[in-house]
Amino acid sequence: MDLEETREKRPPVTPMMIEEEAALRNGSRGLPPGSWAEAAGPRPRTTERHIAVHKRLVLGFAVSILALLAVTMIAVLLSVRFEECSAAADGPPRGSGNGSLPGAARQPSGAGQPPGRPEQEEENEARGGEVAEEEEEEEWQRRRELPPWTRPRLPQHLRPLHYNLMLSAFMENFTFSGEVNVQLEVLNASRYIVLHAHRMHIEAVRVAEDKLAGGVRVDRSFFYPQTQVFVVVLNRSLEVQKSYNLKIIYNALIENELLGFFRSSYVLHGERRFLGVTQFSPTHARKAFPCFDEPIYKATFKISIRHQATYLSLSNMPVETSVFEEDGWVTDHFSQTPLMSTYYLAWAVCNFTYRETVTKSGVVVRLYARPDAIRRGSGDYALNITRRLIEFYEDYFKVPYSLPKLDLLAVPKHPYAAMENWGLSVFVEQRILLDPSISSISYLLDVTMVIVHELCHQWFGDLVTPVWWEDVWLKEGFAHYFEFVGTDYLYPGWNMEKQRFLTDVLHEVMLLDGLASSHPVSQEVQQATDIDRVFDWIAYKKGAALIRMLANFMGHSVFQMGLQDYLTIHKYGNAARNDLWNTLSKALKRVGKSVNIQQVMDQWTLQMGYPVITILGNETTDNVIVISQERFVYDIDAKPKDPALGDSSYLWQIPLTIAVGNTSHISSEAIIWVSNKSEHHKIPALEEASWLLGNINQTGYFRVNYDIRNWRLLINQLTRNHEVISVSNRAGLIDDAFNLARAGYLPQNIPLEIIRYLSEEKDFLPWHAASRALYPLDKLLDRAENYNVFNEYILRQVASMYLKLGWPMNNLNKSLVQASYQHEELRREVIMLACSFGNKHCHQQAATLISDWISSNRNRIPLNVRDIVYCTGVSLMDEDVWEFIWMKFHSITAVSEKKILLEALTCSDDRNLLNRLLNLSLNSEVVLDQDAIDVIIHVARNPHGRDLAWKFFREKWKILNARYGEALFMNSKLISGVTEFLNTEEELRELKNFIKSYEGGAAVSFSRAVETVEANVRWKKLYKEELFQWLRKSLTH
């Protein structure tokens, strides 16, 4: 999901290394002092006639002897010094050629920063290091092997057992120094230690054998930037089954970006305050300390952090002791961690305050945030549900939470919604702080689900970790699935797993996975850039959808029992997908069922895409239907990702649930396992007027198509008595029909005929499914000449329900979580559709509410529709309203309100204001880095701003790529958001030309963007006129 930085600096090397290289070229590390003296001293002549004793000659000889002794002593000192091999890293990322960090001279005593060194010396060192590295690689080439540091994975001859990490954080100049001691176990003999380190300055390296005096001499060390590793070359091989200690002293910057150990800030009482926090997943621990930065290398960690006493420090474990110094500094020593991977290690240095609660099992839960947020109680909701959720997971998994505490840290700036660091989960403020007086139900739901997700990771990810990143879905898929299960525990009446999962996960990921450029949920990971790419919605949402399908065909109680076994067997270790399949198969056997889970699920996890099942009635044989499967793709002309594997080669074992219905009732479901391209099945009680319904409650990860006769029967059923069909299946029929039509499997009128029944639909989910399905269609048409025809048709479907439901009352004094969640969400959905498509009353109501706010300076707009009112008001009213919203965005402190005010600014019809906002979005003092992407995407969704955002994206690509290139999700989200609704031949040409000329990575995201735009252009060419003809005809009747 991101890019790698390609600008690397060659590591400067020390004069000592140059001398070592000269010795290596001579076939040895250097002569011992005695030999050196013998070779370098003047040799006496033994011929008698050449001996002339003279005072001056004797004096000269004595001076020579003294000089010899001095040189010998220097050589001895150098041989000792060789044990410490100084090698500068590829430099501070944006620093000068100087090996020391900026501001080193101003640091307190004990900082351990190196003094600056002459530039010529740096250049000599660099040249020497390059020569040595090239010679080392030539040696490996002669052996016809790749040097271990050039391979994408670390060599497996060493295993870290324990890290002792001591840090000093200098917040006044944003640098830190560190000393890491790694206890290593030798699995295979080697004279090379290869571990990850990136963007740091290494001062010294020592290697010693544990429990024995003396060290192992270091020949030299160097960075290899291509694989972000640091290589220590020893003068002898490490012995198998022995353990050694690797000590590295280093320093680096506390970066002003979003990864590694970075800084953030906030303003309190007019004063800007700073904090430092880490984000290591998936491959950024190496920026904060040298380590074996792969999930398989689990070890224990003992961390100590030295900082000014005005700050506090946090890490995964509780503070064991704190040592205060006279100069106003304090060192916090944290308890040792259990076995864990580097990517969810964490620490923070901040001056936050906290609130605390304790679970039934004694786990201390604290929420740390800005002092003003804690004082307002903005973290109380998150704190209380965290306590309840830990108790829920402990009961569900039958595995206790593994640490004595869990801290939740709310930070102003973070690349993601949250990060599940074990014992120290970090959240961006917008996803954890909540003020009940000004937060909507949808905002509360967002906060809730992010917390549920991160807490699930404390088991799936932290306690049991994927062996390698190809199976990242093993943690992300489970956490995403349990977002809905855990929220159902907190709010049982909301039916999240059975209903909201469909629109928010299943329908959404099927849009992405229906592209020919998709990829399997388990995909091969070889290069570092591949690691970032696997963190996308396929891993999260498809992984969750497959887990849900698995739970349903296994049975939820058996599935739960299997998960309990899986976590118990693999806790504190690593697991791969086959470990999960084997455990679940054994759980099924225990209840007398025999299903080879691996055989079934490998087809779903190792193949990209998903099937469309087509059910056809057999005209010649009674009660027999034909069921066929094929891969669903939106653009049949798109080139497959793997040309050797055409769409016809895809085959799945599909658990198809099916039921028969008529005007008054529906039969109980039956399950048919479909494993062939086409199969015949006999269905009892299939009468003339009966209809078939496949994929009951949409538990399966596939679409279902029918013959036109069956579609007509289903449409009639929805019109006459829609409640015969379940809420989930009503939503599923709407989503399947719109997407089948978009891909050309169905006539364009079928989905529009289905939604005619919505005027009688009282449940939220089908309306939500319709709203989501109409959205991309609306964006394909919103710049068309005949758009008003489509607009009018949608307004007709919405009008009667809009009048029935009306607007919510001002609810400032009511409880945030209302009992009528479904009703309020339905009302919100209908108001959003009405205002979006131009209902006059809706527009008048929004304008009235905005005007009242401006005139009274009291915001009486109902919480649950504020975002709709703000956006509608900005789009309809004059520039003064835009300026008013802009002023409120700057003055308000509640993060939930700040977010919707910023997004409202993107709704303007004024292109000058949209351009102004786009340019302001790159100013980090005005718009937070993580929010700038949302600004650009929302402008792109506005038909008045789509071309502006597209132009801005291309002009600012280098800046955007530098800022977000390494952050998971961010670049792919930006590329997709800006391009997904481009739909003209000219825009397609511009996209292709830009891709040819741009610099940077994100090739996969751009490939997906091209396919999406090609599918948009194709749809308009083939189906737009057909759709408008039907709409015109429909509106005249």
GROMACS .gro file of C-alpha atoms in nm, residues 522-754:
model
  233
  522SER     CA    1  -0.288  -1.450   0.017
  523GLN     CA    2  -0.027  -1.321  -0.224
  524GLU     CA    3   0.341  -1.385  -0.262
  525VAL     CA    4   0.563  -1.126  -0.098
  526GLN     CA    5   0.922  -1.103  -0.215
  527GLN     CA    6   1.040  -0.743  -0.224
  528ALA     CA    7   1.001  -0.478   0.046
  529THR     CA    8   0.758  -0.290  -0.181
  530ASP     CA    9   0.539  -0.601  -0.193
  531ILE     CA   10   0.496  -0.590   0.185
  532ASP     CA   11   0.328  -0.252   0.173
  533ARG     CA   12   0.107  -0.360  -0.117
  534VAL     CA   13  -0.062  -0.645   0.072
  535PHE     CA   14  -0.220  -0.403   0.322
  536ASP     CA   15  -0.529  -0.317   0.120
  537TRP     CA   16  -0.904  -0.375   0.130
  538ILE     CA   17  -0.858  -0.721  -0.019
  539ALA     CA   18  -0.666  -0.832   0.292
  540TYR     CA   19  -0.897  -0.650   0.533
  541LYS     CA   20  -1.245  -0.673   0.384
  542LYS     CA   21  -1.221  -0.981   0.163
  543GLY     CA   22  -1.038  -1.157   0.445
  544ALA     CA   23  -1.329  -1.064   0.676
  545ALA     CA   24  -1.590  -1.175   0.420
  546LEU     CA   25  -1.422  -1.515   0.376
  547ILE     CA   26  -1.404  -1.561   0.753
  548ARG     CA   27  -1.775  -1.479   0.779
  549MET     CA   28  -1.857  -1.731   0.505
  550LEU     CA   29  -1.645  -1.991   0.684
  551ALA     CA   30  -1.816  -1.925   1.020
  552ASN     CA   31  -2.157  -1.965   0.859
  553PHE     CA   32  -2.098  -2.293   0.679
  554MET     CA   33  -1.910  -2.440   0.979
  555GLY     CA   34  -2.165  -2.316   1.233
  556HIS     CA   35  -2.076  -2.031   1.469
  557SER     CA   36  -2.025  -2.243   1.782
  558VAL     CA   37  -1.788  -2.487   1.607
  559PHE     CA   38  -1.606  -2.194   1.445
  560GLN     CA   39  -1.561  -2.029   1.787
  561MET     CA   40  -1.429  -2.354   1.934
  562GLY     CA   41  -1.177  -2.379   1.649
  563LEU     CA   42  -1.054  -2.023   1.707
  564GLN     CA   43  -1.005  -2.095   2.077
  565ASP     CA   44  -0.787  -2.396   1.986
  566TYR     CA   45  -0.593  -2.196   1.726
  567LEU     CA   46  -0.505  -1.916   1.973
  568THR     CA   47  -0.418  -2.160   2.253
  569ILE     CA   48  -0.187  -2.369   2.033
  570HIS     CA   49  -0.003  -2.078   1.871
  571LYS     CA   50   0.003  -1.811   2.145
  572TYR     CA   51   0.331  -1.614   2.168
  573GLY     CA   52   0.425  -1.769   1.834
  574ASN     CA   53   0.359  -1.745   1.461
  575ALA     CA   54   0.103  -1.919   1.244
  576ALA     CA   55   0.028  -1.956   0.872
  577ARG     CA   56  -0.307  -2.010   0.700
  578ASN     CA   57  -0.263  -2.389   0.695
  579ASP     CA   58  -0.233  -2.386   1.074
  580LEU     CA   59  -0.576  -2.222   1.088
  581TRP     CA   60  -0.729  -2.461   0.834
  582ASN     CA   61  -0.598  -2.767   1.021
  583THR     CA   62  -0.731  -2.645   1.356
  584LEU     CA   63  -1.075  -2.566   1.211
  585SER     CA   64  -1.092  -2.905   1.034
  586LYS     CA   65  -1.019  -3.077   1.366
  587ALA     CA   66  -1.296  -2.874   1.533
  588LEU     CA   67  -1.542  -2.996   1.270
  589LYS     CA   68  -1.430  -3.356   1.320
  590ARG     CA   69  -1.501  -3.326   1.692
  591VAL     CA   70  -1.869  -3.264   1.613
  592GLY     CA   71  -1.887  -3.545   1.356
  593LYS     CA   72  -1.843  -3.339   1.037
  594SER     CA   73  -1.573  -3.407   0.780
  595VAL     CA   74  -1.485  -3.110   0.563
  596ASN     CA   75  -1.134  -3.046   0.431
  597ILE     CA   76  -1.122  -2.676   0.515
  598GLN     CA   77  -0.786  -2.626   0.343
  599GLN     CA   78  -0.910  -2.774   0.016
  600VAL     CA   79  -1.214  -2.547   0.018
  601MET     CA   80  -1.048  -2.228   0.140
  602ASP     CA   81  -0.731  -2.246  -0.070
  603GLN     CA   82  -0.948  -2.176  -0.374
  604TRP     CA   83  -1.084  -1.864  -0.208
  605THR     CA   84  -0.754  -1.734  -0.065
  606LEU     CA   85  -0.509  -1.828  -0.344
  607GLN     CA   86  -0.726  -1.720  -0.640
  608MET     CA   87  -0.812  -1.358  -0.705
  609GLY     CA   88  -1.167  -1.241  -0.761
  610TYR     CA   89  -1.492  -1.422  -0.690
  611PRO     CA   90  -1.760  -1.612  -0.883
  612VAL     CA   91  -2.098  -1.512  -1.012
  613ILE     CA   92  -2.343  -1.799  -0.975
  614THR     CA   93  -2.611  -1.813  -1.244
  615ILE     CA   94  -2.929  -2.008  -1.167
  616LEU     CA   95  -3.144  -2.099  -1.468
  617GLY     CA   96  -3.478  -2.279  -1.470
  618ASN     CA   97  -3.480  -2.591  -1.688
  619GLU     CA   98  -3.761  -2.555  -1.943
  620THR     CA   99  -3.778  -2.925  -2.025
  621THR     CA  100  -3.747  -3.100  -1.689
  622ASP     CA  101  -3.964  -3.027  -1.384
  623ASN     CA  102  -3.797  -2.906  -1.064
  624VAL     CA  103  -3.447  -2.915  -1.214
  625ILE     CA  104  -3.228  -2.608  -1.227
  626VAL     CA  105  -2.892  -2.542  -1.391
  627ILE     CA  106  -2.629  -2.379  -1.169
  628SER     CA  107  -2.313  -2.245  -1.333
  629GLN     CA  108  -2.017  -2.046  -1.203
  630GLU     CA  109  -1.771  -1.809  -1.369
  631ARG     CA  110  -1.539  -1.536  -1.252
  632PHE     CA  111  -1.715  -1.200  -1.217
  633VAL     CA  112  -1.537  -0.905  -1.383
  634TYR     CA  113  -1.664  -0.556  -1.453
  635ASP     CA  114  -1.479  -0.513  -1.780
  636ILE     CA  115  -1.469  -0.832  -1.986
  637ASP     CA  116  -1.224  -0.663  -2.223
  638ALA     CA  117  -0.970  -0.595  -1.946
  639LYS     CA  118  -0.653  -0.797  -1.977
  640PRO     CA  119  -0.621  -1.055  -1.698
  641LYS     CA  120  -0.339  -0.997  -1.451
  642ASP     CA  121  -0.200  -1.341  -1.531
  643PRO     CA  122  -0.258  -1.408  -1.905
  644ALA     CA  123  -0.177  -1.777  -1.854
  645LEU     CA  124  -0.479  -1.804  -1.623
  646GLY     CA  125  -0.782  -1.682  -1.814
  647ASP     CA  126  -1.114  -1.616  -1.641
  648SER     CA  127  -1.242  -1.954  -1.764
  649SER     CA  128  -0.975  -2.133  -1.556
  650TYR     CA  129  -1.113  -2.009  -1.224
  651LEU     CA  130  -1.310  -2.256  -1.018
  652TRP     CA  131  -1.435  -2.243  -0.658
  653GLN     CA  132  -1.604  -2.481  -0.415
  654ILE     CA  133  -1.909  -2.270  -0.336
  655PRO     CA  134  -2.140  -2.322  -0.036
  656LEU     CA  135  -2.458  -2.205  -0.213
  657THR     CA  136  -2.758  -2.171   0.016
  658ILE     CA  137  -3.089  -2.168  -0.172
  659ALA     CA  138  -3.458  -2.124  -0.092
  660VAL     CA  139  -3.788  -2.130  -0.282
  661GLY     CA  140  -4.055  -1.868  -0.224
  662ASN     CA  141  -4.391  -1.742  -0.339
  663THR     CA  142  -4.617  -1.449  -0.264
  664SER     CA  143  -4.673  -1.544   0.099
  665HIS     CA  144  -4.379  -1.743   0.233
  666ILE     CA  145  -4.025  -1.872   0.173
  667SER     CA  146  -3.895  -2.223   0.237
  668SER     CA  147  -3.613  -2.307   0.475
  669GLU     CA  148  -3.273  -2.289   0.313
  670ALA     CA  149  -3.078  -2.584   0.173
  671ILE     CA  150  -2.705  -2.590   0.099
  672ILE     CA  151  -2.561  -2.706  -0.232
  673TRP     CA  152  -2.186  -2.735  -0.275
  674VAL     CA  153  -2.113  -2.617  -0.629
  675SER     CA  154  -1.770  -2.726  -0.750
  676ASN     CA  155  -1.807  -2.757  -1.128
  677LYS     CA  156  -1.850  -2.507  -1.409
  678SER     CA  157  -2.209  -2.621  -1.456
  679GLU     CA  158  -2.431  -2.856  -1.257
  680HIS     CA  159  -2.793  -2.979  -1.262
  681HIS     CA  160  -2.983  -2.994  -0.935
  682LYS     CA  161  -3.335  -3.103  -0.849
  683ILE     CA  162  -3.527  -2.857  -0.631
  684PRO     CA  163  -3.842  -2.989  -0.461
  685ALA     CA  164  -4.162  -2.777  -0.451
  686LEU     CA  165  -4.058  -2.557  -0.742
  687GLU     CA  166  -4.392  -2.449  -0.883
  688GLU     CA  167  -4.488  -2.225  -1.175
  689ALA     CA  168  -4.526  -1.908  -0.968
  690SER     CA  169  -4.237  -1.984  -0.735
  691TRP     CA  170  -3.913  -1.789  -0.737
  692LEU     CA  171  -3.564  -1.896  -0.635
  693LEU     CA  172  -3.333  -1.705  -0.405
  694GLY     CA  173  -2.963  -1.790  -0.377
  695ASN     CA  174  -2.700  -1.699  -0.114
  696ILE     CA  175  -2.942  -1.663   0.176
  697ASN     CA  176  -2.860  -1.356   0.389
  698GLN     CA  177  -2.554  -1.305   0.169
  699THR     CA  178  -2.328  -1.521   0.383
  700GLY     CA  179  -2.129  -1.631   0.075
  701TYR     CA  180  -1.863  -1.430  -0.105
  702PHE     CA  181  -2.018  -1.434  -0.452
  703ARG     CA  182  -2.290  -1.275  -0.663
  704VAL     CA  183  -2.606  -1.451  -0.785
  705ASN     CA  184  -2.770  -1.396  -1.123
  706TYR     CA  185  -3.097  -1.546  -1.247
  707ASP     CA  186  -3.287  -1.577  -1.571
  708ILE     CA  187  -3.504  -1.275  -1.650
  709ARG     CA  188  -3.822  -1.461  -1.553
  710ASN     CA  189  -3.692  -1.517  -1.199
  711TRP     CA  190  -3.579  -1.153  -1.173
  712ARG     CA  191  -3.932  -1.045  -1.271
  713LEU     CA  192  -4.086  -1.271  -1.006
  714LEU     CA  193  -3.849  -1.128  -0.742
  715ILE     CA  194  -3.933  -0.768  -0.845
  716ASN     CA  195  -4.305  -0.848  -0.820
  717GLN     CA  196  -4.252  -1.002  -0.476
  718LEU     CA  197  -4.072  -0.691  -0.354
  719THR     CA  198  -4.352  -0.471  -0.485
  720ARG     CA  199  -4.635  -0.680  -0.333
  721ASN     CA  200  -4.486  -0.799  -0.003
  722HIS     CA  201  -4.116  -0.732   0.037
  723GLU     CA  202  -4.105  -0.867   0.393
  724VAL     CA  203  -4.126  -1.228   0.268
  725ILE     CA  204  -3.765  -1.180   0.164
  726SER     CA  205  -3.524  -1.108   0.453
  727VAL     CA  206  -3.375  -0.763   0.508
  728SER     CA  207  -3.027  -0.895   0.422
  729ASN     CA  208  -3.145  -1.051   0.098
  730ARG     CA  209  -3.336  -0.738  -0.005
  731ALA     CA  210  -3.011  -0.544   0.032
  732GLY     CA  211  -2.823  -0.822  -0.151
  733LEU     CA  212  -3.066  -0.823  -0.445
  734ILE     CA  213  -3.023  -0.447  -0.488
  735ASP     CA  214  -2.644  -0.463  -0.480
  736ASP     CA  215  -2.618  -0.769  -0.707
  737ALA     CA  216  -2.859  -0.621  -0.963
  738PHE     CA  217  -2.679  -0.286  -0.991
  739ASN     CA  218  -2.338  -0.447  -1.025
  740LEU     CA  219  -2.449  -0.721  -1.264
  741ALA     CA  220  -2.598  -0.449  -1.485
  742ARG     CA  221  -2.284  -0.236  -1.462
  743ALA     CA  222  -2.076  -0.534  -1.579
  744GLY     CA  223  -2.320  -0.618  -1.861
  745TYR     CA  224  -2.468  -0.939  -1.716
  746LEU     CA  225  -2.816  -0.779  -1.681
  747PRO     CA  226  -3.023  -0.519  -1.871
  748GLN     CA  227  -2.977  -0.170  -1.725
  749ASN     CA  228  -3.342  -0.130  -1.626
  750ILE     CA  229  -3.357  -0.429  -1.386
  751PRO     CA  230  -3.184  -0.260  -1.087
  752LEU     CA  231  -3.384   0.060  -1.137
  753GLU     CA  232  -3.706  -0.141  -1.140
  754ILE     CA  233  -3.604  -0.317  -0.816
   0.00000   0.00000   0.00000
